[in-house]
PDB file of C-alpha atoms in Angstrom:
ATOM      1  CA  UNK A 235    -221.913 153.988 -35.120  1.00  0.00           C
ATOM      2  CA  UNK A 236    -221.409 155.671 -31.654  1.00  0.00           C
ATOM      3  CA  UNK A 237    -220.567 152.407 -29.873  1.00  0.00           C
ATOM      4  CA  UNK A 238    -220.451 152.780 -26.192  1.00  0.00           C
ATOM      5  CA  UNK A 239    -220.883 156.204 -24.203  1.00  0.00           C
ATOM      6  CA  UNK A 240    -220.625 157.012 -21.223  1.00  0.00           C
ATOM      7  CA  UNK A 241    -222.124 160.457 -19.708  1.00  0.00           C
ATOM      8  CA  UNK A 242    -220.875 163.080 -17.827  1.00  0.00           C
ATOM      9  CA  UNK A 243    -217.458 162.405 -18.958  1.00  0.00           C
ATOM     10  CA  UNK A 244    -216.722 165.205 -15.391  1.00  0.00           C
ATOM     11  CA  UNK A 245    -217.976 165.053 -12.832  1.00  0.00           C
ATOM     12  CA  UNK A 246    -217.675 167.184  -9.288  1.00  0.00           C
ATOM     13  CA  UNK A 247    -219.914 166.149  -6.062  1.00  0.00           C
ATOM     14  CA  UNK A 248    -220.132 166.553  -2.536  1.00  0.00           C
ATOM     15  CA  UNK A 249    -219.561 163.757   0.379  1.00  0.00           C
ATOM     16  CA  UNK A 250    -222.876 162.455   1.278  1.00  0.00           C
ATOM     17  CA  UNK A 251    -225.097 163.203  -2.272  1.00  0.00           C
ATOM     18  CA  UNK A 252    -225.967 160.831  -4.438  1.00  0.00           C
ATOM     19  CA  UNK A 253    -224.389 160.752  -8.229  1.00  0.00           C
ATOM     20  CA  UNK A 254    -225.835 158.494 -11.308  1.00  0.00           C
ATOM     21  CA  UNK A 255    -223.339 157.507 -13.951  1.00  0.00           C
ATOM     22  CA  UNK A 256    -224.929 156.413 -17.235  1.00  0.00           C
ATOM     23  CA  UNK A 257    -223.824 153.772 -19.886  1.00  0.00           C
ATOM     24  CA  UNK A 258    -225.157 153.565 -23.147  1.00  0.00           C
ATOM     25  CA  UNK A 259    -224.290 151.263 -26.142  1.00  0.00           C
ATOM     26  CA  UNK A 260    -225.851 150.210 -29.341  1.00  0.00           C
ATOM     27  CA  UNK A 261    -224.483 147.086 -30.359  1.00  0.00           C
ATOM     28  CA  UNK A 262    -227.128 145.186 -28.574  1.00  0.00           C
ATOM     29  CA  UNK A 263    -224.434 142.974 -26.344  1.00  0.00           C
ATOM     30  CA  UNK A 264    -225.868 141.282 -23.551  1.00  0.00           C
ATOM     31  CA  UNK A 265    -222.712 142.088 -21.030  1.00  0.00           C
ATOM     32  CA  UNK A 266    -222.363 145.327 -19.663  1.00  0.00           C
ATOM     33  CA  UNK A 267    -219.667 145.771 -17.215  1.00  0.00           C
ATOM     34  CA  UNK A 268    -218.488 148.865 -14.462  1.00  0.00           C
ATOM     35  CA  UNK A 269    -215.032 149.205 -13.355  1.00  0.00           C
ATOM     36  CA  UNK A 270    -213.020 151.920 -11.368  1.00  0.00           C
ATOM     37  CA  UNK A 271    -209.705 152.596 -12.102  1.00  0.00           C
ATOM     38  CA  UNK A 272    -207.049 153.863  -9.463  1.00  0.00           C
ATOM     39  CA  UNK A 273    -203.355 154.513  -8.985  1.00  0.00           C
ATOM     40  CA  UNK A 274    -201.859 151.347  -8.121  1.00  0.00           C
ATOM     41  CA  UNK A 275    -204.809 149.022  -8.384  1.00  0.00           C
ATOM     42  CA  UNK A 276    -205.326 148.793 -11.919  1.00  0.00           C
ATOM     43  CA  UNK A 277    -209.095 147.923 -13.172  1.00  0.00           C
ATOM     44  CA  UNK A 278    -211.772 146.772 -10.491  1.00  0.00           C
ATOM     45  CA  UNK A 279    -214.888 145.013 -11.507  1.00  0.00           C
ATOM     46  CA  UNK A 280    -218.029 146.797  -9.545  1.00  0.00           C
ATOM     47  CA  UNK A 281    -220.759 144.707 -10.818  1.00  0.00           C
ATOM     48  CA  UNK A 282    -221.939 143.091 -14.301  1.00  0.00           C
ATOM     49  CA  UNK A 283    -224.565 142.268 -16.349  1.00  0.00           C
ATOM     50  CA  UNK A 284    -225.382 139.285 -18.269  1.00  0.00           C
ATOM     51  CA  UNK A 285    -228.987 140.858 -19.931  1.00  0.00           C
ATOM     52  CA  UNK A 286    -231.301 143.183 -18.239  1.00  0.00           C
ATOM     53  CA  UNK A 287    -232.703 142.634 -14.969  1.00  0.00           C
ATOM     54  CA  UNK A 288    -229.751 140.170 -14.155  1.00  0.00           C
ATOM     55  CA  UNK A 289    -226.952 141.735 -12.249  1.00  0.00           C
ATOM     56  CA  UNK A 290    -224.278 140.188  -9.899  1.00  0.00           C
ATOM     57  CA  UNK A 291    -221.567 141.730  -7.967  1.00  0.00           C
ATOM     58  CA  UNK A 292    -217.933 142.151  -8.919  1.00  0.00           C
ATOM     59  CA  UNK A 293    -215.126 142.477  -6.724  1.00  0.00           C
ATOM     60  CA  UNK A 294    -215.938 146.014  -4.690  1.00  0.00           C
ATOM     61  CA  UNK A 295    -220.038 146.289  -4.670  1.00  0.00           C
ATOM     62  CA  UNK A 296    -219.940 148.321  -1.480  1.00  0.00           C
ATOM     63  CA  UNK A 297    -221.146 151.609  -1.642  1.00  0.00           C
ATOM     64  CA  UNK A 298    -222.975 151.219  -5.232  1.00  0.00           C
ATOM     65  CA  UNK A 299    -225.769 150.168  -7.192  1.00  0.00           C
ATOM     66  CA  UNK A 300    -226.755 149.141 -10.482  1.00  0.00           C
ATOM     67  CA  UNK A 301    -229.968 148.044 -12.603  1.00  0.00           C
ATOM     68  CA  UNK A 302    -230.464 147.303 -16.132  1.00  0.00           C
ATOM     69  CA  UNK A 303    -234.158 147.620 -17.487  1.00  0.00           C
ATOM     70  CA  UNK A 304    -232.802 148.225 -21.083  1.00  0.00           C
ATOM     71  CA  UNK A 305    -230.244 146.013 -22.894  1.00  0.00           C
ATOM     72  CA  UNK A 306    -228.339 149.316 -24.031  1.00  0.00           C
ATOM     73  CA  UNK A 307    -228.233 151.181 -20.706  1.00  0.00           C
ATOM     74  CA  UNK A 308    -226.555 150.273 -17.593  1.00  0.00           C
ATOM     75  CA  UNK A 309    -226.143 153.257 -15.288  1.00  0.00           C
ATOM     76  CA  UNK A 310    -224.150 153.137 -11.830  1.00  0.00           C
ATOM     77  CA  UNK A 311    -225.379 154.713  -8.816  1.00  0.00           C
ATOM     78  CA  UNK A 312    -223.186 156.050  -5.924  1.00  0.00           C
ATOM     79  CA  UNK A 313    -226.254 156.147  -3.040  1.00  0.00           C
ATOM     80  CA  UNK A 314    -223.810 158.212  -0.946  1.00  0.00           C
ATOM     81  CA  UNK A 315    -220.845 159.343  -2.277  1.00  0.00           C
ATOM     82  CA  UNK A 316    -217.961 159.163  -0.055  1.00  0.00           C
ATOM     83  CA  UNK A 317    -214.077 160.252  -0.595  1.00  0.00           C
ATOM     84  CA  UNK A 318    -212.596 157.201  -1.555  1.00  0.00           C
ATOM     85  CA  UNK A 319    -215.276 156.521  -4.489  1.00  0.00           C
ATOM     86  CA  UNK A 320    -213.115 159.537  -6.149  1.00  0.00           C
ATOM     87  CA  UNK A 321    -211.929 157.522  -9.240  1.00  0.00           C
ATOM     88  CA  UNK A 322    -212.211 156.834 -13.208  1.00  0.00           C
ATOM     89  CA  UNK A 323    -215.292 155.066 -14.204  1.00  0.00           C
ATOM     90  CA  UNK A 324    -215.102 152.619 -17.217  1.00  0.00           C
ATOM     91  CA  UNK A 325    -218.204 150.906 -18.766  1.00  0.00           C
ATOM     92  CA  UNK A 326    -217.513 148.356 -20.759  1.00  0.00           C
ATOM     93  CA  UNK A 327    -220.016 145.545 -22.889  1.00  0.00           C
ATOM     94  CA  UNK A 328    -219.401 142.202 -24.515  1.00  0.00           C
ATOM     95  CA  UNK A 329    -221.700 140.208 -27.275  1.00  0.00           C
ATOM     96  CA  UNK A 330    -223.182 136.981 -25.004  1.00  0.00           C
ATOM     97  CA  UNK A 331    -220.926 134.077 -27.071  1.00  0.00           C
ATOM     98  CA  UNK A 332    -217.184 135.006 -28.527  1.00  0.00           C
ATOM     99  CA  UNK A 333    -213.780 135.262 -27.901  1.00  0.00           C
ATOM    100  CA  UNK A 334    -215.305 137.136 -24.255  1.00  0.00           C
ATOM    101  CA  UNK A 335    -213.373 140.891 -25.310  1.00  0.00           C
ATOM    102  CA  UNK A 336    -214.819 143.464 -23.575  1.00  0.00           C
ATOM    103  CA  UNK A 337    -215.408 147.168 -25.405  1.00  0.00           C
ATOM    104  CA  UNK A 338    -214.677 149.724 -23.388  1.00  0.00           C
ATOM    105  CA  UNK A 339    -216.564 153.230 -22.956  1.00  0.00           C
ATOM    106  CA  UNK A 340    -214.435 157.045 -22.784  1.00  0.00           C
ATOM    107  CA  UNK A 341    -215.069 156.943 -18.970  1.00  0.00           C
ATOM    108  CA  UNK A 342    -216.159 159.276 -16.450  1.00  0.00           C
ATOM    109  CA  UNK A 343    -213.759 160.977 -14.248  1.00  0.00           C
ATOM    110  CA  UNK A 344    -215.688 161.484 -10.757  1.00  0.00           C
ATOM    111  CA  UNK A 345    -214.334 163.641  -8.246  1.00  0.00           C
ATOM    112  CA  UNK A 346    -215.782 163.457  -4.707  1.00  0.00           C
ATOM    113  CA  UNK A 347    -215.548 166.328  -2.382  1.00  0.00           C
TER     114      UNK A 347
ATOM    115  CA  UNK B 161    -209.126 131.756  -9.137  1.00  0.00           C
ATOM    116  CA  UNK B 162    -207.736 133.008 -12.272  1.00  0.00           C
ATOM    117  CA  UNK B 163    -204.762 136.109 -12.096  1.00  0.00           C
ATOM    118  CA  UNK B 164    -202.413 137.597 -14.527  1.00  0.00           C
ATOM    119  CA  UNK B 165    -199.397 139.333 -13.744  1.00  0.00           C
ATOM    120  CA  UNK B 166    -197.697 141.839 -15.665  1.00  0.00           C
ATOM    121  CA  UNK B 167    -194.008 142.816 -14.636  1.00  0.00           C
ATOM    122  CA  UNK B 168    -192.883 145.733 -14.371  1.00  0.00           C
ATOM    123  CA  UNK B 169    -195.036 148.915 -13.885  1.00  0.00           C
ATOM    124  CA  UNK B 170    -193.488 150.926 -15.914  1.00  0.00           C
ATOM    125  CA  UNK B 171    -190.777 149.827 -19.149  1.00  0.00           C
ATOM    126  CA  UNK B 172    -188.447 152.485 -20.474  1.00  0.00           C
ATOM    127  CA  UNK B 173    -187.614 151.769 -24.307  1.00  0.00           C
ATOM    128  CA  UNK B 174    -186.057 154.153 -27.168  1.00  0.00           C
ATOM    129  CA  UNK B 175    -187.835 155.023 -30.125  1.00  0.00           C
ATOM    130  CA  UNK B 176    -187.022 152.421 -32.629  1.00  0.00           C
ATOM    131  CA  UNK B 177    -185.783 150.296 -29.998  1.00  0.00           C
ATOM    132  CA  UNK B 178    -187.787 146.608 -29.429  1.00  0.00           C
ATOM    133  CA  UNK B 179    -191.129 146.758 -27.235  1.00  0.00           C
ATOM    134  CA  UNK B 180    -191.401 143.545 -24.764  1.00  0.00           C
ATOM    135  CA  UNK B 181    -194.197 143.717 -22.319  1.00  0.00           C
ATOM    136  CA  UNK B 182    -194.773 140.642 -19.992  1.00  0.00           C
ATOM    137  CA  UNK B 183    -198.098 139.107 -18.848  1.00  0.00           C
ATOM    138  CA  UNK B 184    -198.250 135.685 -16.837  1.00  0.00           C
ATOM    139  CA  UNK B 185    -201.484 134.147 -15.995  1.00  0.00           C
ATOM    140  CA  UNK B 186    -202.201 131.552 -13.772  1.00  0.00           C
ATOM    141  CA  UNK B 187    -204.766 128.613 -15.183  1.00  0.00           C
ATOM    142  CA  UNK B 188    -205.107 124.895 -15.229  1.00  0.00           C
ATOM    143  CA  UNK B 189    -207.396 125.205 -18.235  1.00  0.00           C
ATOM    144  CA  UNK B 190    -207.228 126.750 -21.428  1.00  0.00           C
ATOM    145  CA  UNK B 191    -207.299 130.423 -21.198  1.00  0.00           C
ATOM    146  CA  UNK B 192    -208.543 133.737 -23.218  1.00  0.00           C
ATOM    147  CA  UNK B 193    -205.685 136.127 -23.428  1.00  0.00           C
ATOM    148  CA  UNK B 194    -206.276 139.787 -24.257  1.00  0.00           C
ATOM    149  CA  UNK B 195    -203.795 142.591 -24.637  1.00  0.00           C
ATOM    150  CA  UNK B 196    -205.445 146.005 -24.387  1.00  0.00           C
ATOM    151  CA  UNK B 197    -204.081 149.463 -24.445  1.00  0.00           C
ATOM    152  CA  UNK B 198    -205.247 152.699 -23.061  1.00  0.00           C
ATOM    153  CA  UNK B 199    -204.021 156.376 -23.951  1.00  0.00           C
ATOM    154  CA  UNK B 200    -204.186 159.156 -21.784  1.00  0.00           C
ATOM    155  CA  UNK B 201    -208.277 160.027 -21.116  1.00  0.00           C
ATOM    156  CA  UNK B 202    -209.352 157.138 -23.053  1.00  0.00           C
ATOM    157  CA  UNK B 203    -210.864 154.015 -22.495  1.00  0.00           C
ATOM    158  CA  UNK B 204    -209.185 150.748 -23.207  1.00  0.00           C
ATOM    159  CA  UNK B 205    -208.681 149.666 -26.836  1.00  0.00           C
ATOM    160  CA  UNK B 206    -208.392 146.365 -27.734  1.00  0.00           C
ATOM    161  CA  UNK B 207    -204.966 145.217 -29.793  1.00  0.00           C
ATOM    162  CA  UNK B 208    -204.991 141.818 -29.945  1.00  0.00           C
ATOM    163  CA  UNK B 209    -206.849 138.433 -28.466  1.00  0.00           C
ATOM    164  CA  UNK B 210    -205.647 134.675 -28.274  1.00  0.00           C
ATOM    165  CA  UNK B 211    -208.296 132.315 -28.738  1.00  0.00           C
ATOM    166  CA  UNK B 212    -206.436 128.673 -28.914  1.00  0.00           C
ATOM    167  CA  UNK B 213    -206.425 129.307 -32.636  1.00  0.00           C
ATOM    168  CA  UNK B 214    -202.753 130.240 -33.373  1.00  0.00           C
ATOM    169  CA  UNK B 215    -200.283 130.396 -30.807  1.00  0.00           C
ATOM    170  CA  UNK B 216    -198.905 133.628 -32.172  1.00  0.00           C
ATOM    171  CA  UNK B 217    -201.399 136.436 -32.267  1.00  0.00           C
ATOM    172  CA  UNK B 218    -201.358 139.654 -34.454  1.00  0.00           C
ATOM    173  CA  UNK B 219    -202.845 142.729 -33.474  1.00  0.00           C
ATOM    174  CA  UNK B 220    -203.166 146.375 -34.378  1.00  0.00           C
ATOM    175  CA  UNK B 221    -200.210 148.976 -34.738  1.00  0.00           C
ATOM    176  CA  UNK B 222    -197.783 146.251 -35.211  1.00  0.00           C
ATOM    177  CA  UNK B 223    -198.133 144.520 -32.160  1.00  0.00           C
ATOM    178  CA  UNK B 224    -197.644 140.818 -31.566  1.00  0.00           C
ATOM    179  CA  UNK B 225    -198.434 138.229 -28.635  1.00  0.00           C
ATOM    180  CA  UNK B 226    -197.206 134.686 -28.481  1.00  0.00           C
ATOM    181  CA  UNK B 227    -198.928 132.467 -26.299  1.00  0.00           C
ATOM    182  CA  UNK B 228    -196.243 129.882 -24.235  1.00  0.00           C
ATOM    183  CA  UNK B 229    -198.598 127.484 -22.723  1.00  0.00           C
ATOM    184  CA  UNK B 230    -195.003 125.572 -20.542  1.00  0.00           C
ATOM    185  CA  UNK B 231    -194.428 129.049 -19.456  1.00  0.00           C
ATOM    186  CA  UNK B 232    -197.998 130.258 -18.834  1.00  0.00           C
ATOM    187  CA  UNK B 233    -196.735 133.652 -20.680  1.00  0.00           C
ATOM    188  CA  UNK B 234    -198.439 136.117 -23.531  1.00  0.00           C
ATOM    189  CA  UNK B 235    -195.743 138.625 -23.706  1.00  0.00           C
ATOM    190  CA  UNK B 236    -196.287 141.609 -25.813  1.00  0.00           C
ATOM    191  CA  UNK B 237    -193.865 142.675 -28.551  1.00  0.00           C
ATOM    192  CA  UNK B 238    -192.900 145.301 -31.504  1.00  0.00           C
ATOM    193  CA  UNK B 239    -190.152 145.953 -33.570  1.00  0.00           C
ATOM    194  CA  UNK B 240    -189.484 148.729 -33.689  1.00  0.00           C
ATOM    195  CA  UNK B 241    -190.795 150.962 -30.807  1.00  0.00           C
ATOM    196  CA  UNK B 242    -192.234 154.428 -32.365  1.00  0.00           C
ATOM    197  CA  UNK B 243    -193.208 157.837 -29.992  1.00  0.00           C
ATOM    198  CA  UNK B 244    -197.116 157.291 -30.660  1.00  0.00           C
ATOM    199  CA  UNK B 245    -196.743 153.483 -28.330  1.00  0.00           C
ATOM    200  CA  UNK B 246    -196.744 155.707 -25.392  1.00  0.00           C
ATOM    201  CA  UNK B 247    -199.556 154.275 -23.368  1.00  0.00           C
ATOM    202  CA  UNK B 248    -200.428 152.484 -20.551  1.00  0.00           C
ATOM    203  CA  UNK B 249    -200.902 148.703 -21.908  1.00  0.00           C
ATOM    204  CA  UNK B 250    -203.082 146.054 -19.819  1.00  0.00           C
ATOM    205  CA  UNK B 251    -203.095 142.290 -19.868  1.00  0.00           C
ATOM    206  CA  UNK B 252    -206.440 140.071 -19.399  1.00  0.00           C
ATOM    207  CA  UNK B 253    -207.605 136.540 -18.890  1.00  0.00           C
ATOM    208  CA  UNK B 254    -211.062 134.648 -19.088  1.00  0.00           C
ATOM    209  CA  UNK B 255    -211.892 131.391 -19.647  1.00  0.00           C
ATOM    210  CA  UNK B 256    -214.793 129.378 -21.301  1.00  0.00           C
ATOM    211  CA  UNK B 257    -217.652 129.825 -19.480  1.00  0.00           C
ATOM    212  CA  UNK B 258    -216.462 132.737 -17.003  1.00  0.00           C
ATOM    213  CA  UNK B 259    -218.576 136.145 -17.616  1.00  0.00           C
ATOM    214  CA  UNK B 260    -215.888 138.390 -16.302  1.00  0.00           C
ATOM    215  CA  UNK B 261    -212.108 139.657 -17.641  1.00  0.00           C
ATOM    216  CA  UNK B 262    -209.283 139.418 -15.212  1.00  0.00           C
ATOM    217  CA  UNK B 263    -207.160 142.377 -15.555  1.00  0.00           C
ATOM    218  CA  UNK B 264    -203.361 142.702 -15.092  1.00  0.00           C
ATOM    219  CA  UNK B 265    -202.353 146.102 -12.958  1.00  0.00           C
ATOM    220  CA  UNK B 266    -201.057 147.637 -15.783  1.00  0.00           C
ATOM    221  CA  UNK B 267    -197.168 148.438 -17.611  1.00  0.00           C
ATOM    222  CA  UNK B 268    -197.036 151.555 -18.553  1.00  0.00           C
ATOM    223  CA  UNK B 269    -194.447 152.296 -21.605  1.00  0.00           C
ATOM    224  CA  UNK B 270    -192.765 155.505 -22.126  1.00  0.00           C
ATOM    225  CA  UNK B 271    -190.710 155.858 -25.116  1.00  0.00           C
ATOM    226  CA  UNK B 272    -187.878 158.030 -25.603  1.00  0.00           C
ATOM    227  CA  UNK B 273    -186.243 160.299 -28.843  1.00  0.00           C
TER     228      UNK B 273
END
């Protein structure tokens, strides 16, 4: 039962390129969720899914984007990396109906150069 | 819009000592409360979840939560407070029919010989 991964679990780029982060889980849930995590701020929602092809925008969209053609992957692209996108990257996915608890991936620790 | 604050950002205890971590919320309907914690390089674990069944909530590792709707609280407690609690724990709210968690910034909890 792997649950929810997320891959690279490292990651080093340069300012300017462009970096994919992948989510993966195989419980089927219809929620799939991307946060960063920083010092002082706690957990930031980037953007969501409800199933694929519907996504919406969480609370700092800027600078990223996100698709979902497959129920079980939701991957998170930085276009052009920049600095301040240096952060922990959390996936997380929820079943559609419930108690609305979110499972949470390993997370990817990105570092931008 | 719904918010939860946890305070204090960081709680000192001994081991064997009692564990009391505090989360408000802010609602004017009935909420979902979540308590999650997160060791170092992991993702968030889930420990307990209040789901207007019983006001107090069980969860793993000997954790309890006690939902004070007059106070708009779910405070986190344990016994007895043992070297393995060390972790950074995180408070949440959603409500019925809201896709997203809203995250507390985080207590962390060191615990002491």
């Amino acid at each position: 039962d792997a649950g929810i991964t997320q891959s690279p679990r490292y990651k080093i780029t340069e300012t300017g390129r462009q970096v994919t982060l992948m989510c993966h889980q195989t419980w089927s849930h219809s929620y799939m969720f991307w946060y960063r995590q920083d010092l002082g701020h706690g957990l930031r929602l980037i953007y969501y899914s409800a199933a694929a092809d519907i996504t919406d925008k969480g609370e700092v969209p800027d600078g990223y984007v996100v698709s979902r053609s497959k129920t079980e992957n939701f991957p998170l692209t930085l276009e052009s990396a920049t600095r301040s996108q240096t952060s922990v990257y959390f996936c997380a996915s929820r079943p559609r109906t419930g108690a609305y608890e979110q499972y949470f991936g390993p997370g990817t620790r990105l570092t931008v150069t | 819009a719904q918010s939860v604050t946890q305070l204090g950002s960081h709680v000192s205890v001994s081991e064997g000592a009692l564990v009391l971590l505090r989360c408000n919320y802010s609602s004017s309907v009935p909420p979902y409360l979540f308590w999650y914690v997160q060791y170092p390089n992991q993702g968030l674990q889930l420990l307990l979840k209040y789901t207007s069944a019983a006001t107090l909530v069980k969860g793993i590792n000997g954790f309890e939560a006690e939902f004070k709707k007059s106070e708009t609280s779910f405070h986190l407690t344990k016994p007895s407070a043992h070297m393995s609690d060390a972790a950074e724990y995180f408070c949440a709210v959603s409500y019925s029919g809201y896709s997203t968690l809203t995250f507390g910034k985080g207590t962390m909890l060191l615990v002491s010989p």
